[in-house]
């Protein structure tokens, strides 16, 4: 019986569909997962000094721990043993509230001294206050840096100073104390530390008591 027009012939062998030819160029592999360049932590690591292997600068030579503060101070910044108006209050986090230094009572015009040998890393005005910073010698990497404010500087950036050398005088305005005072700070990298830890025990303690004779009491 003749086939209907347009119908396939019964004797026709069905054709197996062929797969499309493989591309000569293999698809590119996805890059391995890595740090997000926009991540703030990544940016902080990129700013570390060469050889720190990506660790923050204040941990560069302490295997994850902040280097200890050596007691190299040889004098108080002002006076002999000035009253501490407000002490060090360690912040819980880098941006938490606290008191990043100590306030030392001092009259206007009193000389402000470097507590240890170093190099003046800054001498100028910040937010209307006179500030002097001294990078302390032989205190590791990054080095310790002390800051005094409000101070009318008598030194310039780059000057070398010795322990007890005057770096300026107390300004009559600019302190955050009820009366004039000097805010004394200490940092290693971006980490704030207690500046009183620079002073050895003999310098921090008060004057030794003296035994005086009691009149009218017979000697044994």
Tab-separated table of C-alpha atoms in Angstrom:
chain	number	residue	atom	x	y	z
A	1	UNK	CA	0.000	0.000	0.000
A	2	UNK	CA	1.561	3.346	-0.968
A	3	UNK	CA	2.670	5.619	1.887
A	4	UNK	CA	0.859	8.791	2.607
A	5	UNK	CA	2.545	11.823	1.223
A	6	UNK	CA	5.053	13.284	3.757
A	7	UNK	CA	5.188	10.137	5.963
A	8	UNK	CA	8.612	8.523	6.539
A	9	UNK	CA	9.386	5.365	4.612
A	10	UNK	CA	9.244	2.188	6.798
A	11	UNK	CA	12.619	1.121	5.411
A	12	UNK	CA	14.341	4.335	6.488
A	13	UNK	CA	16.882	3.787	9.340
A	14	UNK	CA	16.524	6.436	12.105
A	15	UNK	CA	19.529	8.722	12.331
A	16	UNK	CA	21.348	8.878	15.686
A	17	UNK	CA	21.756	12.541	16.757
A	18	UNK	CA	25.374	13.582	16.993
A	19	UNK	CA	26.779	15.531	19.992
A	20	UNK	CA	27.999	19.034	19.257
A	21	UNK	CA	31.771	19.234	18.765
A	22	UNK	CA	33.783	19.843	21.898
A	23	UNK	CA	35.253	23.285	22.197
A	24	UNK	CA	38.940	23.456	21.435
A	25	UNK	CA	39.467	25.798	24.368
A	26	UNK	CA	38.612	24.249	27.803
A	27	UNK	CA	36.512	26.434	30.071
A	28	UNK	CA	38.612	28.542	32.416
A	29	UNK	CA	38.793	27.257	35.975
A	30	UNK	CA	37.293	29.412	38.700
A	31	UNK	CA	39.943	31.187	40.781
A	32	UNK	CA	40.547	29.642	44.200
A	33	UNK	CA	38.712	31.342	47.037
A	34	UNK	CA	40.760	34.114	48.571
A	35	UNK	CA	40.415	37.190	50.732
A	36	UNK	CA	38.020	39.835	49.558
A	37	UNK	CA	40.107	42.862	48.479
A	38	UNK	CA	37.371	45.112	49.814
A	39	UNK	CA	37.535	43.485	53.240
A	40	UNK	CA	38.891	46.017	55.809
A	41	UNK	CA	40.962	43.284	57.429
A	42	UNK	CA	42.593	42.538	54.084
A	43	UNK	CA	43.463	46.208	53.642
A	44	UNK	CA	44.975	46.333	57.115
A	45	UNK	CA	47.155	43.321	56.387
A	46	UNK	CA	48.281	44.844	53.103
A	47	UNK	CA	49.599	47.842	54.994
A	48	UNK	CA	51.829	45.740	57.264
A	49	UNK	CA	55.559	46.170	56.916
A	50	UNK	CA	57.381	43.796	54.537
A	51	UNK	CA	58.452	40.638	56.289
A	52	UNK	CA	55.588	40.729	58.781
A	53	UNK	CA	53.797	37.958	56.856
A	54	UNK	CA	50.556	39.849	56.921
A	55	UNK	CA	50.390	40.332	60.680
A	56	UNK	CA	49.430	43.719	62.076
A	57	UNK	CA	52.488	45.850	62.738
A	58	UNK	CA	52.126	45.826	66.522
A	59	UNK	CA	52.317	42.001	66.471
A	60	UNK	CA	55.198	41.834	64.016
A	61	UNK	CA	57.808	40.490	66.409
A	62	UNK	CA	55.722	39.076	69.219
A	63	UNK	CA	53.942	36.133	67.531
A	64	UNK	CA	50.508	37.557	68.131
A	65	UNK	CA	51.234	39.202	71.472
A	66	UNK	CA	51.970	42.857	72.069
A	67	UNK	CA	55.584	43.348	73.100
A	68	UNK	CA	56.062	44.193	76.791
A	69	UNK	CA	56.861	47.738	77.846
A	70	UNK	CA	60.404	48.128	79.229
A	71	UNK	CA	60.749	50.320	82.314
A	72	UNK	CA	63.230	52.703	80.690
A	73	UNK	CA	61.836	55.962	82.060
A	74	UNK	CA	64.292	58.069	84.042
A	75	UNK	CA	62.022	60.937	85.032
A	76	UNK	CA	58.394	62.027	85.195
A	77	UNK	CA	57.211	64.232	82.324
A	78	UNK	CA	56.429	67.066	84.764
A	79	UNK	CA	57.450	67.788	88.344
A	80	UNK	CA	59.011	65.227	90.651
A	81	UNK	CA	56.058	62.989	91.513
A	82	UNK	CA	53.070	64.881	90.134
A	83	UNK	CA	49.524	64.017	91.236
A	84	UNK	CA	47.793	61.687	88.779
A	85	UNK	CA	44.494	63.460	88.122
A	86	UNK	CA	43.142	60.578	86.071
A	87	UNK	CA	44.785	57.232	85.488
A	88	UNK	CA	44.951	54.794	82.620
A	89	UNK	CA	41.667	53.078	81.722
A	90	UNK	CA	42.164	50.332	79.155
A	91	UNK	CA	39.441	50.320	76.476
A	92	UNK	CA	37.696	46.985	75.950
A	93	UNK	CA	38.047	47.325	72.159
A	94	UNK	CA	40.064	49.689	69.939
A	95	UNK	CA	37.029	51.956	69.595
A	96	UNK	CA	35.507	51.554	73.058
A	97	UNK	CA	35.493	54.240	75.710
A	98	UNK	CA	38.428	54.490	78.073
A	99	UNK	CA	41.268	56.796	79.019
A	100	UNK	CA	44.201	56.202	76.701
A	101	UNK	CA	46.860	57.749	78.910
A	102	UNK	CA	47.260	59.487	82.260
A	103	UNK	CA	46.621	63.101	83.263
A	104	UNK	CA	49.322	64.689	85.398
A	105	UNK	CA	48.650	67.899	87.329
A	106	UNK	CA	51.006	70.685	86.245
A	107	UNK	CA	50.822	74.501	86.302
A	108	UNK	CA	50.909	76.511	83.076
A	109	UNK	CA	54.432	77.144	81.860
A	110	UNK	CA	55.927	74.148	83.682
A	111	UNK	CA	58.630	72.364	81.682
A	112	UNK	CA	57.624	69.089	80.030
A	113	UNK	CA	60.409	66.515	79.749
A	114	UNK	CA	61.083	63.408	77.701
A	115	UNK	CA	60.896	60.415	80.035
A	116	UNK	CA	63.473	58.468	77.995
A	117	UNK	CA	65.831	58.902	75.062
A	118	UNK	CA	64.362	59.072	71.589
A	119	UNK	CA	63.592	61.045	68.465
A	120	UNK	CA	60.859	63.660	68.120
A	121	UNK	CA	58.395	62.184	65.621
A	122	UNK	CA	55.896	65.057	65.805
A	123	UNK	CA	55.809	68.589	67.175
A	124	UNK	CA	52.858	70.713	66.199
A	125	UNK	CA	49.180	71.355	66.761
A	126	UNK	CA	46.307	68.881	66.589
A	127	UNK	CA	42.740	70.157	66.964
A	128	UNK	CA	44.075	73.398	68.420
A	129	UNK	CA	46.297	71.726	71.039
A	130	UNK	CA	50.074	71.609	71.079
A	131	UNK	CA	51.323	68.011	70.824
A	132	UNK	CA	54.812	66.536	71.070
A	133	UNK	CA	55.483	62.857	70.282
A	134	UNK	CA	58.771	61.096	70.940
A	135	UNK	CA	59.716	57.746	69.404
A	136	UNK	CA	61.683	55.905	72.075
A	137	UNK	CA	65.052	54.384	71.219
A	138	UNK	CA	65.623	50.585	71.192
A	139	UNK	CA	62.066	49.608	72.121
A	140	UNK	CA	61.339	47.044	69.389
A	141	UNK	CA	59.372	47.178	66.156
A	142	UNK	CA	57.301	49.182	65.895
A	143	UNK	CA	58.944	51.374	68.547
A	144	UNK	CA	57.140	52.794	71.545
A	145	UNK	CA	55.931	56.363	71.118
A	146	UNK	CA	55.076	58.768	73.930
A	147	UNK	CA	52.821	61.792	73.492
A	148	UNK	CA	52.499	64.935	75.611
A	149	UNK	CA	49.705	67.507	75.325
A	150	UNK	CA	48.843	70.382	75.554
A	151	UNK	CA	52.459	71.470	75.171
A	152	UNK	CA	54.082	74.490	73.577
A	153	UNK	CA	56.918	72.689	71.795
A	154	UNK	CA	60.538	73.768	72.093
A	155	UNK	CA	61.744	70.943	69.813
A	156	UNK	CA	61.203	70.105	66.175
A	157	UNK	CA	60.431	66.896	64.328
A	158	UNK	CA	63.596	64.844	63.908
A	159	UNK	CA	65.368	66.232	67.001
A	160	UNK	CA	67.115	63.748	69.264
A	161	UNK	CA	66.292	64.103	72.953
A	162	UNK	CA	67.735	62.538	76.077
A	163	UNK	CA	65.938	61.451	79.237
A	164	UNK	CA	64.905	64.497	81.248
A	165	UNK	CA	65.419	66.910	78.356
A	166	UNK	CA	62.723	69.565	78.014
A	167	UNK	CA	60.513	69.246	74.940
A	168	UNK	CA	58.252	72.216	75.735
A	169	UNK	CA	56.089	73.843	78.405
A	170	UNK	CA	52.542	73.267	79.615
A	171	UNK	CA	50.045	75.385	77.712
A	172	UNK	CA	47.509	77.299	79.831
A	173	UNK	CA	44.573	76.037	77.733
A	174	UNK	CA	43.692	72.902	75.825
A	175	UNK	CA	43.696	70.277	78.583
A	176	UNK	CA	40.583	68.294	79.458
A	177	UNK	CA	41.175	68.623	83.205
A	178	UNK	CA	39.390	71.017	85.560
A	179	UNK	CA	42.808	72.574	86.146
A	180	UNK	CA	45.801	72.569	83.853
A	181	UNK	CA	47.351	69.162	83.361
A	182	UNK	CA	49.449	67.215	80.874
A	183	UNK	CA	47.951	64.222	79.108
A	184	UNK	CA	50.714	61.639	78.753
A	185	UNK	CA	50.093	58.822	76.297
A	186	UNK	CA	51.956	55.730	75.102
A	187	UNK	CA	51.454	53.663	71.961
A	188	UNK	CA	53.060	50.787	70.117
A	189	UNK	CA	51.776	50.883	66.567
A	190	UNK	CA	48.024	51.348	66.934
A	191	UNK	CA	47.877	49.820	70.413
A	192	UNK	CA	47.512	52.157	73.399
A	193	UNK	CA	49.434	51.248	76.552
A	194	UNK	CA	49.742	52.503	80.119
A	195	UNK	CA	52.508	55.151	80.130
A	196	UNK	CA	53.169	54.605	83.838
A	197	UNK	CA	54.579	51.191	82.886
A	198	UNK	CA	57.598	53.057	81.481
A	199	UNK	CA	58.591	54.131	84.983
A	200	UNK	CA	60.617	51.751	87.188
A	201	UNK	CA	59.260	51.057	90.690
A	202	UNK	CA	61.783	53.339	92.419
A	203	UNK	CA	60.512	56.262	90.371
A	204	UNK	CA	56.825	55.527	90.821
A	205	UNK	CA	56.713	55.071	94.575
A	206	UNK	CA	56.384	57.984	96.936
A	207	UNK	CA	59.267	59.294	99.008
A	208	UNK	CA	60.534	56.877	101.622
A	209	UNK	CA	59.417	57.507	105.183
A	210	UNK	CA	62.072	58.707	107.657
A	211	UNK	CA	62.089	57.661	111.296
A	212	UNK	CA	62.396	60.661	113.572
A	213	UNK	CA	63.462	60.524	117.239
A	214	UNK	CA	60.708	60.877	119.824
A	215	UNK	CA	61.601	63.475	122.453
A	216	UNK	CA	61.223	62.548	126.109
A	217	UNK	CA	61.476	58.795	125.588
A	218	UNK	CA	64.590	57.252	127.214
A	219	UNK	CA	66.811	55.168	125.031
A	220	UNK	CA	66.807	51.415	125.794
